XYZ file of C-alpha atoms in Angstrom:
769
model
C -13.971 6.489 -26.570
C -12.394 7.150 -23.053
C -8.885 7.724 -22.623
C -9.570 7.692 -18.940
C -7.837 10.960 -18.241
C -9.139 13.113 -15.216
C -7.180 11.058 -12.626
C -4.491 10.933 -9.882
C -5.130 13.805 -7.559
C -7.726 13.771 -5.086
C -7.072 17.087 -3.424
C -6.829 19.754 -6.396
C -9.101 22.139 -8.212
C -12.315 21.563 -6.113
C -10.322 22.133 -2.938
C -8.556 25.300 -3.824
C -9.219 28.020 -1.520
C -11.776 30.217 -2.823
C -13.807 32.875 -0.968
C -17.273 31.730 -0.203
C -16.672 28.217 -1.130
C -18.977 25.773 -0.054
C -18.775 21.878 0.294
C -20.747 20.233 -2.668
C -23.010 17.604 -2.234
C -21.911 14.218 -3.007
C -23.402 12.877 -6.368
C -26.496 10.471 -5.909
C -28.009 10.170 -9.558
C -31.207 8.218 -9.781
C -30.189 6.763 -6.078
C -32.264 3.556 -6.507
C -32.670 0.819 -4.034
C -29.233 -1.253 -3.206
C -28.993 -4.654 -4.475
C -29.253 -7.278 -1.839
C -26.783 -10.191 -1.688
C -28.924 -13.253 -0.451
C -26.048 -15.524 -0.413
C -25.084 -14.322 2.785
C -27.203 -14.196 6.050
C -27.476 -10.453 5.713
C -25.940 -7.221 5.012
C -23.547 -7.455 8.057
C -22.139 -10.751 7.053
C -21.722 -9.437 3.600
C -19.765 -6.203 4.981
C -17.549 -8.386 7.360
C -16.690 -10.700 4.292
C -15.978 -8.135 1.687
C -13.741 -6.019 3.929
C -11.936 -8.781 6.031
C -8.156 -8.489 5.841
C -8.514 -5.135 3.809
C -9.104 -3.237 6.810
C -9.021 -4.261 10.531
C -11.646 -5.604 12.540
C -11.068 -2.660 14.709
C -11.921 -0.297 12.065
C -15.104 -2.282 11.126
C -16.187 -2.426 14.686
C -15.894 1.290 15.057
C -17.722 1.873 11.644
C -20.641 -0.672 12.789
C -20.570 0.899 16.449
C -19.637 -2.597 18.340
C -16.979 -4.588 19.628
C -13.873 -5.817 17.313
C -14.516 -9.320 18.943
C -18.032 -9.188 17.732
C -16.657 -8.813 14.086
C -14.381 -11.510 14.502
C -16.909 -13.863 15.570
C -18.737 -13.256 12.372
C -15.675 -13.580 10.223
C -14.770 -16.758 12.120
C -18.517 -18.251 11.686
C -17.790 -17.919 7.735
C -14.275 -19.408 8.159
C -12.342 -16.527 7.391
C -8.563 -16.171 8.713
C -7.410 -13.126 10.241
C -4.041 -11.757 8.496
C -2.678 -8.330 8.714
C -4.974 -5.894 7.078
C -4.037 -4.007 3.712
C -5.401 -0.602 4.662
C -4.213 2.088 5.404
C -0.774 0.648 4.390
C -2.094 0.773 0.634
C -4.930 3.231 1.210
C -3.776 4.964 -1.960
C -3.963 1.656 -3.959
C -6.998 0.465 -2.535
C -9.646 3.192 -2.052
C -11.331 2.535 -5.560
C -11.564 -1.197 -4.757
C -13.049 -0.214 -1.288
C -15.654 2.185 -2.724
C -16.656 -0.550 -5.334
C -17.142 -3.349 -3.160
C -19.087 -1.281 -0.711
C -20.953 0.716 -3.133
C -24.299 -1.019 -2.599
C -23.446 -1.824 1.148
C -22.931 1.569 2.571
C -24.230 5.046 2.703
C -21.892 7.755 2.081
C -21.330 8.711 5.473
C -20.004 5.430 6.322
C -18.037 5.235 2.909
C -16.157 8.390 4.264
C -15.624 6.670 7.483
C -14.243 3.635 5.844
C -11.918 5.149 3.661
C -10.872 7.935 5.770
C -11.397 10.289 2.995
C -13.178 13.763 3.933
C -16.124 14.715 1.947
C -14.265 17.161 -0.704
C -11.650 14.360 -1.373
C -14.724 11.865 -1.940
C -16.497 14.129 -3.947
C -13.346 14.979 -6.210
C -12.413 11.170 -6.477
C -15.977 10.493 -7.985
C -16.394 13.481 -10.013
C -12.716 13.861 -11.290
C -10.537 11.178 -10.114
C -10.748 9.140 -13.611
C -14.516 9.755 -13.657
C -15.162 7.329 -11.009
C -18.784 8.238 -10.563
C -19.475 7.792 -14.211
C -17.424 4.168 -13.901
C -19.893 3.662 -10.865
C -23.124 3.848 -13.155
C -23.767 7.775 -12.371
C -25.968 6.624 -9.386
C -25.241 5.776 -5.588
C -27.677 2.827 -4.443
C -29.877 4.070 -1.452
C -28.942 1.941 1.673
C -29.487 2.779 4.993
C -26.750 3.139 7.708
C -25.287 -0.358 8.664
C -24.907 -0.848 12.508
C -24.044 -3.962 14.320
C -26.979 -6.010 15.955
C -27.003 -9.585 17.357
C -27.199 -12.074 14.586
C -30.280 -14.470 14.602
C -29.711 -18.141 14.993
C -30.823 -18.725 11.475
C -27.825 -16.104 10.550
C -25.387 -18.141 12.406
C -26.595 -21.338 10.830
C -26.313 -20.076 7.304
C -22.706 -18.725 8.159
C -21.741 -22.176 9.429
C -23.060 -23.852 6.079
C -20.784 -21.241 4.111
C -17.947 -22.276 6.255
C -18.774 -26.075 5.445
C -19.285 -25.293 1.811
C -16.026 -23.742 1.095
C -14.278 -26.281 3.280
C -15.657 -28.691 0.871
C -14.375 -27.163 -2.166
C -11.088 -26.079 -1.395
C -8.086 -28.359 -1.419
C -4.439 -27.839 -1.747
C -4.510 -24.280 -3.369
C -1.296 -22.683 -4.459
C 0.639 -20.802 -2.092
C -0.687 -17.754 -1.185
C 1.501 -14.423 -2.331
C 0.428 -11.255 -0.411
C -1.406 -8.656 -2.520
C 0.760 -6.072 -3.738
C 3.700 -8.251 -3.281
C 4.557 -7.032 -7.071
C 5.482 -3.624 -5.632
C 8.365 -4.952 -3.916
C 9.413 -7.244 -6.567
C 9.411 -4.742 -8.936
C 11.527 -2.151 -6.697
C 14.026 -4.426 -6.050
C 17.176 -3.413 -8.078
C 18.933 -6.630 -9.539
C 22.415 -7.255 -7.735
C 23.799 -7.947 -11.315
C 23.708 -4.382 -12.502
C 25.192 -2.362 -9.951
C 27.094 -0.510 -12.619
C 24.499 1.863 -13.384
C 26.165 2.177 -16.985
C 24.722 -1.248 -17.634
C 21.232 -0.418 -16.999
C 20.932 2.346 -19.082
C 18.452 2.166 -22.031
C 20.205 2.224 -25.468
C 17.041 2.888 -27.314
C 17.318 5.989 -29.489
C 13.548 6.386 -30.664
C 10.981 7.533 -28.051
C 9.908 4.254 -25.934
C 7.445 5.994 -23.315
C 5.503 4.040 -20.689
C 3.513 4.583 -17.481
C 4.271 2.757 -14.018
C 2.638 -0.365 -13.721
C 1.208 0.635 -10.105
C 1.174 4.304 -10.504
C -0.652 5.495 -7.272
C -4.022 7.813 -7.481
C -2.952 10.462 -4.785
C -0.281 13.182 -5.224
C 3.051 11.496 -5.398
C 4.775 14.611 -6.076
C 3.835 15.654 -2.483
C 4.541 12.238 -1.058
C 7.867 10.636 -1.892
C 6.557 7.519 -0.204
C 4.431 6.826 -3.120
C 7.081 7.038 -5.851
C 5.699 5.363 -9.093
C 9.272 4.728 -10.172
C 11.292 3.394 -7.759
C 15.113 2.333 -8.991
C 14.134 -1.303 -9.469
C 11.083 -0.613 -11.887
C 13.423 1.850 -13.685
C 16.250 -0.491 -14.281
C 13.569 -3.354 -15.448
C 11.889 -0.914 -17.800
C 15.288 0.269 -19.335
C 16.028 -3.231 -19.911
C 13.222 -3.882 -22.195
C 14.205 -0.662 -24.150
C 12.143 1.972 -22.218
C 13.745 5.493 -22.411
C 10.587 7.501 -20.837
C 8.139 7.305 -18.472
C 5.265 9.738 -17.743
C 3.581 11.353 -14.894
C 0.261 13.036 -14.729
C 0.172 16.684 -13.338
C -2.094 19.439 -12.940
C -0.180 22.671 -13.691
C -1.676 25.122 -11.285
C -0.197 22.833 -8.766
C 3.302 22.873 -10.218
C 3.787 26.468 -10.571
C 2.802 29.845 -9.048
C 0.033 31.775 -10.665
C 1.242 35.230 -10.353
C -1.031 38.386 -9.758
C -3.813 36.867 -12.014
C -4.223 33.585 -10.275
C -2.859 34.026 -6.689
C -4.528 30.831 -5.924
C -2.174 28.591 -7.967
C 0.968 27.175 -6.913
C 0.658 26.083 -3.335
C 3.522 24.164 -2.194
C 4.538 24.003 -5.929
C 8.164 24.303 -4.892
C 8.116 21.009 -2.690
C 6.341 19.253 -5.826
C 8.838 20.390 -8.291
C 11.872 19.484 -5.660
C 10.612 15.883 -5.601
C 10.049 15.848 -9.228
C 13.616 16.982 -9.701
C 14.744 14.271 -7.490
C 12.793 11.430 -9.827
C 13.823 12.844 -12.940
C 17.748 12.735 -11.671
C 17.317 9.178 -10.574
C 15.623 8.114 -13.826
C 18.400 9.625 -15.572
C 20.907 6.994 -14.050
C 18.865 4.239 -16.163
C 18.352 6.536 -19.600
C 15.305 7.385 -18.822
C 13.787 10.785 -19.024
C 10.346 11.912 -17.437
C 7.787 13.359 -19.429
C 4.578 15.429 -18.247
C 1.347 14.732 -19.365
C -0.280 18.214 -19.977
C -4.334 18.365 -19.991
C -4.517 22.090 -19.860
C -5.946 24.482 -18.667
C -8.157 22.758 -16.667
C -11.680 23.965 -15.916
C -12.718 25.664 -12.811
C -15.817 25.942 -10.581
C -17.932 29.269 -11.537
C -17.014 31.078 -8.386
C -13.385 30.892 -9.701
C -14.320 33.744 -12.265
C -16.297 36.353 -9.825
C -13.410 38.410 -9.563
C -12.476 37.725 -13.548
C -15.411 37.405 -15.512
C -13.484 38.141 -18.630
C -11.393 34.945 -18.652
C -14.627 32.583 -18.240
C -15.121 30.659 -21.246
C -17.877 27.665 -21.908
C -19.566 26.249 -18.842
C -20.383 22.441 -18.606
C -21.566 20.160 -15.575
C -20.831 23.003 -12.841
C -17.214 23.930 -14.437
C -16.148 26.753 -16.722
C -13.228 26.892 -18.910
C -10.291 29.301 -18.565
C -10.753 30.807 -22.122
C -7.393 30.244 -23.991
C -8.392 33.230 -26.415
C -7.983 35.294 -23.322
C -4.019 36.931 -23.285
C -3.758 36.624 -19.561
C -4.661 32.955 -19.861
C -2.373 32.339 -22.625
C 0.311 33.865 -20.737
C -0.359 31.684 -17.714
C -0.209 28.539 -19.716
C 3.057 29.417 -21.435
C 4.696 30.870 -18.444
C 3.610 28.169 -15.920
C 5.600 25.650 -18.178
C 8.691 27.693 -18.517
C 8.943 27.905 -14.688
C 8.543 24.076 -14.624
C 11.141 23.480 -16.942
C 13.738 25.802 -15.343
C 13.104 24.379 -12.212
C 13.520 20.684 -13.347
C 15.631 21.160 -16.705
C 16.045 17.121 -16.244
C 12.545 16.532 -17.443
C 12.474 15.159 -21.217
C 9.201 17.084 -22.344
C 5.647 16.873 -22.368
C 2.797 15.247 -24.148
C -0.340 17.074 -24.548
C -4.120 16.348 -24.841
C -6.067 19.072 -26.134
C -9.701 17.509 -26.722
C -9.836 15.158 -23.715
C -12.819 14.370 -21.881
C -11.944 17.104 -19.201
C -13.251 20.266 -20.101
C -10.160 22.224 -21.122
C -10.061 24.894 -23.859
C -13.305 26.102 -25.234
C -13.248 24.119 -28.123
C -12.437 20.773 -26.444
C -15.849 19.470 -25.982
C -17.117 20.892 -29.509
C -18.856 23.792 -27.899
C -16.678 26.948 -28.798
C -20.172 28.645 -30.121
C -21.039 29.364 -26.448
C -17.873 31.551 -26.246
C -17.985 35.096 -27.259
C -14.201 35.048 -28.124
C -13.891 31.360 -29.592
C -17.017 31.367 -31.744
C -15.248 33.694 -34.014
C -12.049 31.476 -34.353
C -11.755 28.215 -36.143
C -11.514 24.871 -34.307
C -8.308 24.095 -35.728
C -6.676 27.420 -34.745
C -8.041 27.015 -30.964
C -6.597 23.474 -30.613
C -3.227 24.378 -32.319
C -2.570 27.492 -30.584
C -3.099 25.502 -27.098
C -0.384 23.373 -28.335
C 1.948 26.283 -29.466
C 1.425 28.028 -25.891
C 2.760 24.725 -24.176
C 5.397 24.125 -26.665
C 6.581 27.838 -26.321
C 6.731 27.693 -22.630
C 8.531 24.431 -22.826
C 11.356 25.274 -25.237
C 11.734 28.791 -23.818
C 13.328 26.943 -21.018
C 14.724 23.881 -22.594
C 14.853 24.066 -26.337
C 15.910 20.307 -26.583
C 12.826 19.143 -24.896
C 10.096 17.077 -26.583
C 6.608 18.355 -27.063
C 4.323 15.629 -28.273
C 0.489 16.738 -29.404
C -1.535 14.006 -29.090
C -4.704 13.917 -31.671
C -7.101 12.468 -29.353
C -10.670 13.754 -29.763
C -9.636 16.178 -32.559
C -12.614 16.823 -34.906
C -14.687 14.277 -32.629
C -11.853 11.589 -33.309
C -12.262 12.461 -37.366
C -9.696 13.576 -39.623
C -7.875 15.997 -38.369
C -5.681 17.597 -40.987
C -6.874 20.937 -40.440
C -5.223 21.048 -37.034
C -1.939 19.233 -38.103
C -1.577 21.906 -40.530
C -1.329 24.717 -38.261
C 0.800 22.952 -35.568
C 3.972 24.543 -34.490
C 7.345 22.797 -36.273
C 8.556 22.311 -32.957
C 6.013 19.509 -32.108
C 5.744 15.871 -32.659
C 2.444 14.158 -33.761
C 1.142 11.452 -31.822
C -1.721 9.060 -32.998
C -3.329 5.896 -31.723
C -2.341 3.221 -34.209
C -5.151 1.031 -34.544
C -8.378 3.396 -34.071
C -10.487 3.589 -37.300
C -9.383 0.175 -38.381
C -12.216 -1.838 -39.739
C -12.864 -5.220 -38.610
C -15.388 -7.975 -38.597
C -16.101 -10.460 -35.709
C -18.975 -12.833 -35.841
C -20.400 -11.470 -39.121
C -20.644 -7.913 -37.322
C -18.616 -5.324 -39.043
C -17.253 -2.185 -36.910
C -14.182 -0.158 -36.361
C -11.758 0.069 -33.590
C -12.526 3.079 -31.538
C -10.596 2.078 -28.176
C -7.210 0.555 -27.686
C -6.881 -2.817 -29.050
C -4.633 -5.916 -28.945
C -6.854 -8.237 -31.243
C -6.873 -5.679 -34.288
C -3.386 -5.061 -35.658
C -2.748 -1.371 -36.371
C -1.912 1.040 -38.020
C -5.457 1.789 -38.965
C -6.417 4.630 -41.693
C -6.555 7.450 -39.424
C -3.333 7.321 -37.761
C -1.621 6.671 -41.137
C -3.410 9.642 -42.549
C -2.445 11.853 -39.544
C 1.109 10.635 -39.975
C 1.580 11.418 -43.406
C 0.253 14.781 -42.840
C 2.863 15.360 -40.089
C 5.651 14.255 -42.190
C 4.472 16.697 -45.116
C 5.624 19.385 -42.479
C 8.530 17.572 -41.370
C 6.947 16.811 -37.865
C 8.251 13.733 -36.108
C 5.564 11.133 -35.425
C 4.818 8.874 -32.384
C 2.510 5.880 -32.407
C 0.293 5.252 -29.464
C -0.192 1.484 -28.720
C -1.087 -1.301 -26.152
C 1.485 -3.871 -26.351
C 0.631 -5.421 -22.902
C -2.985 -5.279 -22.471
C -5.992 -3.328 -23.474
C -9.442 -2.866 -22.102
C -10.119 -5.987 -23.853
C -8.528 -7.895 -20.811
C -6.893 -5.280 -18.406
C -6.769 -7.658 -14.941
C -3.468 -9.060 -16.136
C 0.042 -7.815 -16.338
C 0.517 -8.930 -19.960
C -1.337 -11.156 -22.661
C 0.798 -13.683 -24.557
C -0.515 -12.651 -27.885
C 2.904 -12.478 -29.174
C 2.265 -13.017 -33.019
C -0.208 -9.896 -32.893
C 2.301 -7.780 -30.949
C 4.948 -8.218 -33.379
C 2.980 -7.992 -36.277
C 2.207 -4.538 -34.961
C 5.754 -3.377 -34.310
C 6.623 -4.976 -37.774
C 3.616 -2.605 -39.482
C 4.880 0.347 -37.547
C 8.488 -0.095 -38.560
C 7.416 -0.113 -42.277
C 5.261 3.115 -41.617
C 8.351 4.848 -40.726
C 7.168 6.135 -36.970
C 9.855 7.856 -35.232
C 8.696 6.615 -31.483
C 6.109 4.692 -29.382
C 3.986 5.405 -26.444
C 3.759 2.114 -24.900
C 0.862 2.283 -22.739
C -1.971 3.987 -21.090
C -2.372 3.947 -17.534
C -3.118 -0.015 -18.277
C -0.413 -2.004 -19.976
C 2.782 -0.718 -18.310
C 4.392 -3.942 -16.848
C 8.042 -4.696 -17.850
C 7.156 -7.533 -19.832
C 8.318 -9.829 -22.819
C 6.001 -7.795 -24.798
C 8.047 -5.024 -24.573
C 11.077 -6.778 -25.607
C 9.282 -7.563 -28.983
C 9.173 -3.728 -29.686
C 12.677 -3.415 -28.497
C 14.141 -6.267 -30.656
C 12.419 -4.594 -33.908
C 14.078 -1.360 -32.833
C 17.407 -2.623 -32.497
C 16.955 -4.496 -35.835
C 14.406 -2.940 -37.962
C 14.745 -5.353 -41.109
C 13.881 -8.547 -38.834
C 11.278 -10.471 -39.602
C 8.292 -11.433 -37.212
C 9.310 -15.004 -37.072
C 13.069 -14.084 -36.172
C 11.809 -11.961 -33.256
C 9.675 -14.304 -31.750
C 12.019 -17.277 -32.071
C 14.530 -15.261 -30.594
C 12.355 -14.219 -27.555
C 11.047 -17.844 -27.282
C 14.608 -18.992 -27.164
C 15.837 -16.669 -24.680
C 13.148 -16.693 -22.146
C 12.351 -20.550 -22.248
C 15.150 -22.297 -23.742
C 15.921 -23.792 -27.573
C 14.053 -26.993 -27.108
C 10.816 -25.251 -26.153
C 10.755 -22.777 -29.023
C 8.545 -24.935 -31.734
C 5.823 -25.592 -28.831
C 5.908 -21.852 -27.479
C 5.651 -20.393 -30.531
C 2.881 -22.638 -31.591
C 1.226 -21.713 -28.184
C 1.857 -18.007 -29.117
C 0.011 -18.204 -32.477
C -3.005 -19.980 -30.904
C -3.630 -17.401 -28.362
C -3.078 -14.787 -31.261
C -5.398 -16.596 -33.344
C -7.900 -16.977 -30.534
C -8.011 -13.432 -29.541
C -8.756 -12.166 -33.239
C -12.116 -13.752 -32.353
C -13.032 -11.269 -29.729
C -16.161 -9.523 -30.091
C -14.476 -5.999 -30.290
C -16.527 -2.556 -29.679
C -15.851 0.123 -26.937
C -19.345 -0.838 -25.500
C -17.731 -4.526 -24.985
C -14.423 -3.619 -23.861
C -16.024 -1.486 -21.264
C -19.054 -3.165 -19.952
C -18.845 -6.712 -20.563
C -17.281 -8.625 -17.382
C -14.021 -9.736 -18.633
C -11.978 -7.382 -16.402
C -13.733 -9.289 -13.316
C -13.878 -12.963 -14.720
C -15.696 -15.330 -12.523
C -15.881 -12.675 -9.856
C -18.940 -11.016 -11.490
C -22.373 -12.345 -9.497
C -25.126 -14.099 -11.027
C -28.620 -13.481 -10.138
C -31.822 -15.358 -11.080
C -33.936 -12.210 -11.136
C -32.873 -9.469 -13.229
C -31.154 -6.520 -10.983
C -32.590 -3.831 -13.346
C -28.928 -2.226 -12.992
C -27.247 -1.416 -16.298
C -23.502 -2.270 -16.968
C -21.041 0.524 -16.363
C -17.511 1.417 -17.667
C -15.411 -0.952 -16.244
C -17.029 -0.798 -12.941
C -20.143 -2.960 -12.414
C -20.730 -5.331 -15.504
C -24.082 -6.650 -13.233
C -26.403 -9.206 -15.349
C -27.000 -6.544 -18.112
C -26.158 -8.768 -20.905
C -27.486 -6.636 -23.569
C -25.473 -3.845 -22.129
C -22.466 -5.870 -22.626
C -23.084 -6.505 -26.263
C -22.873 -3.198 -28.190
C -23.792 -3.864 -31.803
C -23.707 -7.622 -31.360
C -26.839 -9.829 -30.972
C -26.398 -11.349 -27.273
C -26.113 -14.894 -28.634
C -23.287 -13.763 -31.083
C -21.241 -12.001 -28.178
C -21.523 -15.352 -26.172
C -20.509 -17.092 -29.113
C -17.676 -15.211 -29.800
C -16.290 -15.344 -26.242
C -16.761 -19.140 -26.519
C -14.562 -18.952 -29.487
C -11.873 -17.116 -27.848
C -11.848 -19.564 -24.826
C -11.838 -22.617 -26.963
C -8.862 -21.166 -29.191
C -6.942 -20.141 -25.973
C -7.162 -23.592 -24.532
C -5.255 -25.077 -27.496
C -2.257 -22.541 -26.322
C -2.530 -23.570 -23.023
C -2.173 -27.109 -23.673
C 0.835 -26.351 -25.941
C 2.623 -24.568 -23.004
C 1.747 -27.406 -20.818
C 3.568 -29.753 -23.365
C 6.432 -27.131 -23.584
C 6.677 -27.301 -19.715
C 7.198 -31.057 -19.783
C 10.581 -30.511 -21.651
C 13.979 -30.137 -19.943
C 15.126 -26.747 -19.290
C 17.170 -24.617 -16.477
C 15.267 -23.671 -13.270
C 15.211 -19.881 -14.349
C 13.517 -21.038 -17.611
C 11.142 -23.528 -15.974
C 10.032 -20.745 -13.268
C 9.408 -18.312 -16.029
C 7.164 -20.844 -17.972
C 5.510 -21.706 -14.865
C 4.731 -17.982 -13.943
C 3.565 -17.323 -17.631
C 1.314 -20.297 -17.482
C -0.310 -19.039 -14.428
C -1.272 -15.869 -16.361
C -2.297 -17.380 -19.562
C -4.700 -19.650 -17.637
C -5.949 -16.732 -15.641
C -6.455 -14.984 -19.153
C -8.546 -18.112 -20.228
C -10.769 -18.388 -17.352
C -11.586 -14.700 -17.807
C -12.794 -15.237 -21.231
C -14.384 -18.499 -20.501
C -16.302 -16.900 -17.588
C -17.845 -14.199 -19.725
C -19.206 -16.817 -22.075
C -20.735 -18.938 -19.121
C -22.098 -16.117 -17.730
C -23.679 -14.765 -20.897
C -24.871 -18.278 -21.784
C -26.596 -18.264 -18.084
C -28.302 -15.128 -18.797
C -29.663 -16.213 -22.095
C -30.983 -19.481 -20.308
C -32.384 -17.092 -17.516
C -34.901 -15.523 -19.778
C -36.083 -18.606 -21.295
C -36.403 -19.946 -17.673
C -38.410 -16.809 -16.490
C -40.935 -16.982 -19.634
C -41.289 -20.900 -19.937
C -39.558 -22.818 -16.975
C -38.764 -26.501 -18.191
C -36.513 -29.399 -17.252
C -34.034 -28.969 -20.274
C -33.312 -25.309 -19.383
C -33.088 -26.176 -15.862
C -30.195 -28.896 -16.408
C -28.447 -26.528 -18.505
C -28.244 -23.491 -16.190
C -27.428 -25.713 -13.264
C -24.206 -27.302 -15.382
C -23.472 -23.419 -16.020
C -23.608 -22.515 -12.456
C -21.322 -25.665 -11.622
C -18.985 -24.584 -14.439
C -18.787 -21.230 -12.873
C -17.845 -22.656 -9.510
C -14.941 -24.541 -11.298
C -13.527 -21.538 -13.000
C -13.789 -19.541 -9.910
C -12.182 -22.237 -8.015
C -9.334 -22.391 -10.504
C -8.927 -18.719 -10.793
C -8.847 -18.529 -6.918
C -5.858 -20.539 -6.727
C -3.990 -18.559 -9.747
C -4.922 -15.445 -8.039
C -3.878 -16.367 -4.477
C -0.309 -17.299 -5.881
C 0.228 -14.062 -8.243
C -0.752 -10.803 -6.632
C -0.852 -9.215 -10.140
C -3.909 -10.934 -11.081
C -7.129 -8.669 -10.776
C -4.941 -5.408 -10.604
C -4.736 -2.770 -12.762
C -3.478 0.844 -11.826
C -6.607 3.251 -12.681
C -9.177 0.662 -11.295
C -6.821 -0.988 -8.700
C -8.113 -4.432 -7.713
C -11.104 -5.403 -9.746
C -11.401 -8.511 -7.421
C -9.680 -10.160 -4.836
C -9.022 -13.893 -3.985
C -12.091 -13.710 -1.546
C -14.358 -12.456 -4.089
C -14.155 -15.790 -6.045
C -14.802 -17.399 -3.033
C -18.057 -15.244 -2.631
C -18.689 -16.114 -6.338
C -18.718 -19.783 -5.142
C -21.268 -19.233 -2.280
C -23.409 -17.332 -4.597
C -23.500 -20.096 -7.342
C -23.960 -22.627 -4.522
C -26.938 -20.501 -3.455
C -28.418 -20.121 -6.767
C -28.115 -23.931 -7.528
C -30.221 -24.356 -4.112
C -32.985 -21.742 -5.201
C -33.170 -23.125 -8.795
C -33.634 -26.399 -7.540
C -36.575 -25.511 -5.565
C -38.213 -23.766 -8.434
C -37.294 -26.674 -10.769
C -39.006 -28.944 -7.970
C -42.308 -27.437 -8.457
C -42.363 -28.164 -12.618
C -44.457 -31.053 -13.584
C -41.376 -33.345 -14.285
C -40.363 -32.834 -10.779
C -36.792 -31.709 -11.779
C -34.291 -31.290 -8.708
C -30.695 -30.356 -8.361
C -29.723 -34.235 -7.790
């Protein structure tokens, strides 16, 4: 489904200075009443809790029209300790998290105050920045402006109960690591590799990856938000990476000439900063690649003076028709300009049928264009790739141009497009897509990135074969660290699956790898697996994994670690895979996802809000089967954890002990995520029984599940405090923070009390005790 493509630049197409431009209204959708969170005294207390230490007490007070000491009084009443606020120091890494956690609490005008964004910036963030409004359910909950009012005695009493409740639950958590500490850690250059030659990647085939913490602003205008500091480049090079990619918008990188005078504002500044990054990356044997998703559709007003360039229209945007010669010239010449100015670039990869409206055939609507309706689909798609390749190679013949087949013919067979591609491009396919799988008796096919399903699948194999018939090089798009099956962790220890996939790709004869999308870019041991197969293509899976386990943890631990990896891999193959599940189920949020005794009525959204929508999480799986499959994953994963625990007890060096302890935290966090999905799903199944026919048996099971969720939230709270990577993914920022796991405990305790009141009215007189 979604490659999640329309992201990164907050001030771009919609903020270009067109004559007569008017400010667009922020999207509202159906605008239903916002949820209330009755486990807090009121909305004011909820707001202070969710934003405490993210923004300062002074900023909250200004938004609430009160004094900062009044905000602090509320925080202290609930037991919150004040630390240095993360915002605005990490504003680019936090604005999505801030919007998400306040979506039901604040109206738009206060969200603008909270984030410091202008209305145009927020509009673009919601509509274009990785489809954020889609992730939020294509609706803005209706809520009144929040202003401070003196809390009642009852509210203060409930706050004191929260303080006491948490004080009773939290005992000796692991030491806390500040949020975003991983940025500083990954940015540090190892002192043992001062000679740049020792840090260069020796990989020959393409190994391309994104930044683990790439920001969603405009890094080429803000050198302080560099997504590829030296330390990260050094660490990636050590894992065999030789290419990193950046998202760019072409009309920001190159002047538009007389046809497009609006384009290219501050382009020379961006190109200078791009060159600085590219030159620095070269020290590590790494080249910079640009992600080209062009030409971007424009608002209708853009075509007032150039109607002949307009193509099809959709949702307020109109394509720059690529059958128009002026548009063709601009695409090609702008790329020539970029590569003339920054010859250090390694190349580009293209996407020509993405979710962004680009060419007239990109969304299958070419029939609405007078010019494109007369041309074959394959010719239009191939031509855009040719225009890009011509522009790049005019300036730098050795640069790589990689044509990604995402979306071609609606993700179906696309040999017709491949047959028309120019001979100076390479073809990239997502390896596992189209692979038939069966989970829990349900048959389906892979249609999104997957670690649990080992590729390559039939579509990629057929497309690579078609490319080889034309002597085109081939690239496999893979996810070796994480996928949307669980993206809230930097990598998953499913080493057997990763190694088998790498071995299969070796046999398939692909020429290079794209190792991640915006997720899954951490310089992890999983990347070493692909690197080892590249260094020794004849190696077996067993040889590669034994070698990796020995290097990372020591010889004595190899047998137990290898058994643990196999247990994790076997368990993960029970994941109830489907694109609906990977996007809508709550595995990204784990125990932080709140529970409700009454249905909220809200539908789950794409990696945004799972809510309590069990049917929406399940896709083709009956809800009972979905829950059962997550229970299988958790049960099998626990076996791997026990084996890692045994391995930790064996003697080793301090460095090996530290690595295993760190990796155990991530493995346990993964366990708690999938276990919580099973527990939440089981609770929701029982909730329906309780609402239809309440009885003592159902009550006891619901109570037990709430207590299990409290236990899971407490455990993950300790782990997330200790490791700032837990809960983070670049395109969604922090799914949750440690304090959200504490909120889940408050939430579950509130439900236990409410459920006990309801149970007390039953004939059996059931109670919480």
